[in-house]
Short mmCIF file of C-alpha atoms in Angstrom, two decimals:
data_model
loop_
_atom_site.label_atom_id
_atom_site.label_comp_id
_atom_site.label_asym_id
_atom_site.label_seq_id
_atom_site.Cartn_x
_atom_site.Cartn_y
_atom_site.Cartn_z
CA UNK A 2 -26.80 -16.58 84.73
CA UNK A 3 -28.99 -15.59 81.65
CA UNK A 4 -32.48 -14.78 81.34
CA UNK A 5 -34.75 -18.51 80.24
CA UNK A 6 -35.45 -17.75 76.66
CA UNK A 7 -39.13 -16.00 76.19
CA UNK A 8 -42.51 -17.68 75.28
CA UNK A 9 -42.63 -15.56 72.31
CA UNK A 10 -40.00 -13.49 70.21
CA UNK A 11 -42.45 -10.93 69.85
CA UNK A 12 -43.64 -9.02 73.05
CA UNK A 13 -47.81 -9.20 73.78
CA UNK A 14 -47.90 -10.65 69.76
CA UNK A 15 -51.83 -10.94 70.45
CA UNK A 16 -52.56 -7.18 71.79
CA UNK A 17 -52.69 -3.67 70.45
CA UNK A 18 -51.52 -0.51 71.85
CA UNK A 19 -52.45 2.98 71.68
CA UNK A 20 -49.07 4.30 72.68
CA UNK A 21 -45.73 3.37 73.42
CA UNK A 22 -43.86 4.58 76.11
CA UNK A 23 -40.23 4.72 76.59
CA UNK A 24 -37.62 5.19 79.70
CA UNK A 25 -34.76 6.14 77.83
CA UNK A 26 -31.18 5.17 79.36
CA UNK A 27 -30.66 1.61 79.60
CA UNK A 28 -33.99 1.11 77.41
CA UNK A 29 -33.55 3.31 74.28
CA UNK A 30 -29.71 4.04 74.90
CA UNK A 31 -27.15 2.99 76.87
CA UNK A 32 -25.26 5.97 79.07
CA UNK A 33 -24.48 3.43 81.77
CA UNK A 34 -20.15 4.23 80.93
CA UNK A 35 -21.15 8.02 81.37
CA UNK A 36 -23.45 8.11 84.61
CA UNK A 37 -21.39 5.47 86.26
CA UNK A 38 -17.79 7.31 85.89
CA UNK A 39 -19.85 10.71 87.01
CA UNK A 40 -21.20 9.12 89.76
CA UNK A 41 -17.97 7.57 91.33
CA UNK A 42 -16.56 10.95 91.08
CA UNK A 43 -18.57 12.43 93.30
CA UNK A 44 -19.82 9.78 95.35
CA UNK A 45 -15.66 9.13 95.92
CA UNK A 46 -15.72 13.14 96.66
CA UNK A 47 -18.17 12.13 100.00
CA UNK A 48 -16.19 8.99 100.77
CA UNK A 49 -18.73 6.61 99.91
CA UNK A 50 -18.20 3.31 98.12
CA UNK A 51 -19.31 3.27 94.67
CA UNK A 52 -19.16 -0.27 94.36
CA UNK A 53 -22.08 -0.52 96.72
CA UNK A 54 -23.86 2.31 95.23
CA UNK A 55 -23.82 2.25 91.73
CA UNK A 56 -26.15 -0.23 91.44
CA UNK A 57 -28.89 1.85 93.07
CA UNK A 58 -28.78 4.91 90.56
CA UNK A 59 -30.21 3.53 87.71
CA UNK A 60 -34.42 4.58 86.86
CA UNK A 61 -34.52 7.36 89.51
CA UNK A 62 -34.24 11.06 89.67
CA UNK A 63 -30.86 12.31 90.43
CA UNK A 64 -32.30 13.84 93.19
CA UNK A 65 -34.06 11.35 95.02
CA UNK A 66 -31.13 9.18 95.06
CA UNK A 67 -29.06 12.16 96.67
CA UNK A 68 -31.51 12.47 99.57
CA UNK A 69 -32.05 8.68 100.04
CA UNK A 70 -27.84 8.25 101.08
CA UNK A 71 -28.96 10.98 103.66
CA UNK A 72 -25.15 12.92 103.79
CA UNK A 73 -25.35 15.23 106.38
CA UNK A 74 -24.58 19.14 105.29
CA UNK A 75 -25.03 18.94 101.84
CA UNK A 76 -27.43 20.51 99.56
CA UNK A 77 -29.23 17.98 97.18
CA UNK A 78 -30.65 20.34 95.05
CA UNK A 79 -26.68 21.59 94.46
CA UNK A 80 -25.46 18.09 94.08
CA UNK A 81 -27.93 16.87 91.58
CA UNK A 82 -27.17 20.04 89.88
CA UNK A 83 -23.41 19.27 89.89
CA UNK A 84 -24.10 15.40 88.72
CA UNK A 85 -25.90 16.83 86.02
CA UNK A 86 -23.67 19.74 84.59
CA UNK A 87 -20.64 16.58 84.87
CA UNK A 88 -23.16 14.35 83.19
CA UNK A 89 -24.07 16.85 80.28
CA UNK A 90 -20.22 17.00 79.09
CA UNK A 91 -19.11 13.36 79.52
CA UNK A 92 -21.30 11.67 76.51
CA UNK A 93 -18.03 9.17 75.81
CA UNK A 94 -19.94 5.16 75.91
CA UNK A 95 -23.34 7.03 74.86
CA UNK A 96 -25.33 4.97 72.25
CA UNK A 97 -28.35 3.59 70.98
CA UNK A 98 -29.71 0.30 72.09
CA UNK A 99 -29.41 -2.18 68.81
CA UNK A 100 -32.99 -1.88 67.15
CA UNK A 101 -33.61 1.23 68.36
CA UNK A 102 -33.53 3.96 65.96
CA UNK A 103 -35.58 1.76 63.20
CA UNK A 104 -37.67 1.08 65.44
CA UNK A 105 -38.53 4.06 67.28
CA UNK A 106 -38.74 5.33 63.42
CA UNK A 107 -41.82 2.54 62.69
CA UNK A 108 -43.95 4.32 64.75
CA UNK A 109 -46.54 7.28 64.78
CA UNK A 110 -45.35 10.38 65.60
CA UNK A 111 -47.97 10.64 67.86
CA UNK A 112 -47.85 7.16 69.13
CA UNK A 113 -45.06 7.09 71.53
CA UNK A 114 -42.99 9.19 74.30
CA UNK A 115 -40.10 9.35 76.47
CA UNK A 116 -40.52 9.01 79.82
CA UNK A 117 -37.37 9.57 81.78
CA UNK A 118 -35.91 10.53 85.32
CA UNK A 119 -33.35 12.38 83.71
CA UNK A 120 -33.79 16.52 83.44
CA UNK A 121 -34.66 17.41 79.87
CA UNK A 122 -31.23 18.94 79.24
CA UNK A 123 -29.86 16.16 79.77
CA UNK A 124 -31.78 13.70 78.09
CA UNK A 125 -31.58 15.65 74.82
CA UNK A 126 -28.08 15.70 75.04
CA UNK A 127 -27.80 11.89 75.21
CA UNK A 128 -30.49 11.41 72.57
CA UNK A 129 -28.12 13.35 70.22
CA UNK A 130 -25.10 11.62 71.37
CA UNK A 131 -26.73 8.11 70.70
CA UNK A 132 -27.92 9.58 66.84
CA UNK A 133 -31.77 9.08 67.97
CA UNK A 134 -34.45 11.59 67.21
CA UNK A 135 -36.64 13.42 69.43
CA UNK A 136 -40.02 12.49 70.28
CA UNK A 137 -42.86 15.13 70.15
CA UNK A 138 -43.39 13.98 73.78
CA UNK A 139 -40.79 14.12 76.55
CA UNK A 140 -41.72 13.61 80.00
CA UNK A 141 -38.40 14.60 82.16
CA UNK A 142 -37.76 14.94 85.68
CA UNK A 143 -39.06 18.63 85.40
CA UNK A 144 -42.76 17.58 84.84
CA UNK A 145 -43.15 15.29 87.36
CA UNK A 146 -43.16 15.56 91.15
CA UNK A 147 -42.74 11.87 92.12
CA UNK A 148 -40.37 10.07 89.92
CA UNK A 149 -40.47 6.51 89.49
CA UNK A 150 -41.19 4.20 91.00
CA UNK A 151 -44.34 6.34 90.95
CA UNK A 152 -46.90 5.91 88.37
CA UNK A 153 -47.17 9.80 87.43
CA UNK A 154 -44.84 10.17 84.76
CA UNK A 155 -46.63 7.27 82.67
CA UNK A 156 -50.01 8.31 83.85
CA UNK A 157 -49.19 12.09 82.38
CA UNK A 158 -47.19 10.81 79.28
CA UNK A 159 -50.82 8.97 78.23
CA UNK A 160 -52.53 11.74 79.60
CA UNK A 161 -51.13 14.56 77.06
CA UNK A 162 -50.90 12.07 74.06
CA UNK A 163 -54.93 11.61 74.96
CA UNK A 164 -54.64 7.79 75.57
CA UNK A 165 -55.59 5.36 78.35
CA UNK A 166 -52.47 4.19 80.24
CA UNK A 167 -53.56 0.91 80.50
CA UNK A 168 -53.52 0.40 76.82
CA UNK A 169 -50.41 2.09 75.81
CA UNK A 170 -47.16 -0.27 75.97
CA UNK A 171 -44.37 1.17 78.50
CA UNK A 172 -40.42 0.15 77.70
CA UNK A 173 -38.58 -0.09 80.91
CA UNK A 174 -34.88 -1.92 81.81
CA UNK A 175 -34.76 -0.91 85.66
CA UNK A 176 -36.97 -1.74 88.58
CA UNK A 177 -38.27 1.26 89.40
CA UNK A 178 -39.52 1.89 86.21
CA UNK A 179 -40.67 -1.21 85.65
CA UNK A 180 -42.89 -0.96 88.65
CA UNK A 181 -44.04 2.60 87.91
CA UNK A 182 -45.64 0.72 84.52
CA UNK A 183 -47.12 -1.71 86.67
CA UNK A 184 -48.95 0.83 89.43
CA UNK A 185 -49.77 3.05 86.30
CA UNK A 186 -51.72 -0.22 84.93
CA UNK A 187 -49.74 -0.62 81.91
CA UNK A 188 -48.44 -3.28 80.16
CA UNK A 189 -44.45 -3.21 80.37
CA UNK A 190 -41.96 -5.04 78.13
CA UNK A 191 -38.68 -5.15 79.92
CA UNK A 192 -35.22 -4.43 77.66
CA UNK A 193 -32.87 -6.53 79.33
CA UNK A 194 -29.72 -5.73 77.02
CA UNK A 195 -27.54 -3.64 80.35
CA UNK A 196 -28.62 -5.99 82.69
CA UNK A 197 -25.68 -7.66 84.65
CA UNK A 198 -27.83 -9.49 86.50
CA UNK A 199 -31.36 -11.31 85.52
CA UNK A 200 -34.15 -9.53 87.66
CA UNK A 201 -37.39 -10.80 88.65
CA UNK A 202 -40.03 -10.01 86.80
CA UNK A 203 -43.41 -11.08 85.34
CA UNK A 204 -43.76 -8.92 82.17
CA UNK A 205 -42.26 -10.57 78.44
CA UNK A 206 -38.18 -9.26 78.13
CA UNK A 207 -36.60 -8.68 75.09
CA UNK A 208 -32.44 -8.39 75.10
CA UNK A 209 -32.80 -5.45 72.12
CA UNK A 210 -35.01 -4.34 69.51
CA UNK A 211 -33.36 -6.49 66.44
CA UNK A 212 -35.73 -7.85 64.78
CA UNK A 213 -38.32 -6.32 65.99
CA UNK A 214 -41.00 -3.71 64.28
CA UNK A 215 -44.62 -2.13 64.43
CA UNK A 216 -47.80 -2.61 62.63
CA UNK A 217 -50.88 0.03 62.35
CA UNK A 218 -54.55 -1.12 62.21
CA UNK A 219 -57.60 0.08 63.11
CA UNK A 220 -55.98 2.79 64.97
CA UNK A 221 -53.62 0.43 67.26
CA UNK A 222 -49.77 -0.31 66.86
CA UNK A 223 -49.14 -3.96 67.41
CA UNK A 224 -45.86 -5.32 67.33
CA UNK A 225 -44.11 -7.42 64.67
CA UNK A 226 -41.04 -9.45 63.52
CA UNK A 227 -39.26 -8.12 60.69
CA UNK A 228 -39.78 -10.08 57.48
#
């Protein structure tokens, strides 16, 4: 099953932004070879079945998916700690999504951020891995309290660029994210490239950034085909 084809090849073509705003695995890069092979490990360690799990993992805090399978005598804080240490050295499978680094490169430098569940550690090291550069703004899993699906990470990733949320663009592949960009009030376009499944959504999808670039006017980035 595939995704129907989209209206048009470039996202909100009509519209400009003040921001864009990134998740980062599955969206910018692709670390699904890494977190998955981490994540059986342990989740194997607890007897659980990460066939049945896996698929729950992806656009949350470590953390918060640790106290949602509710194992009795463990220490979540310890186990997310754990995940992430295994996670920092296994970077085999990390790259960027195709697109990504020239387009990530057509914007302002003060025009977009990361906004990820991962801890900052963490996501540097897979930026690196992947051979994408830093943004001046990272929002990690140490800034925020609630983690997606929660609306505070995008909320305080406009909030410290100085823009209004509801006109900066988010990037999102997972569900939770995707409906953190909706309760923030922003506009979402949804990278669908990792998907194994279509998901349900309203918001324009985009397999990967190929093709795709950015246009300043007037203060705004707009999106654009290449050519």
């Amino acid at each position: 099953m595939q995704y129907p084809p989209s209206a048009s090849p470039v996202p909100h073509p009509d519209r400009g932004f003040q921001a864009c705003l990134f998740d980062m695995d599955g969206t910018l890069l692709t670390s699904i070879e890494s977190a998955e092979r981490v994540w059986s490990r342990w989740l194997r360690g607890h007897g659980l079945d990460p066939v049945k799990i896996l698929p729950t993992i992806h656009g949350v805090q470590t953390i918060e998916t640790i106290k949602r399978l509710a194992i009795p005598g463990i220490d979540p804080v310890a186990e997310a700690a754990w995940i992430a240490r295994e996670e920092m050295v296994d970077l085999d499978g990390v790259r960027a999504i195709d697109g990504a680094r020239d387009f990530v490169a057509s914007l302002p430098h003060d025009g977009w951020a990361i906004v990820t569940s991962a801890t900052r550690a963490l996501a540097e090291a897979r930026l690196a891995a992947a051979g994408l550069v830093a943004p001046g703004l990272f929002i990690t899993a140490e800034d925020i309290a609630a983690g997606k699906p929660a609306p505070d990470c995008y909320i305080e990733a406009a909030r410290r660029l100085g823009k209004d949320v509801t006109q900066c663009l988010v990037f999102e592949d997972a569900p939770a994210g995707i409906q953190a960009g909706r309760a923030a009030g922003a506009p979402v376009v949804v990278i669908t490239v990792t998907h194994q499944h279509p998901i349900d959504t309203e918001y324009p999808h985009i397999r990967d950034y190929r093709g795709l670039t950015t246009r300043h006017a007037d203060g705004l980035i707009r999106l654009a085909a290449i050519g």
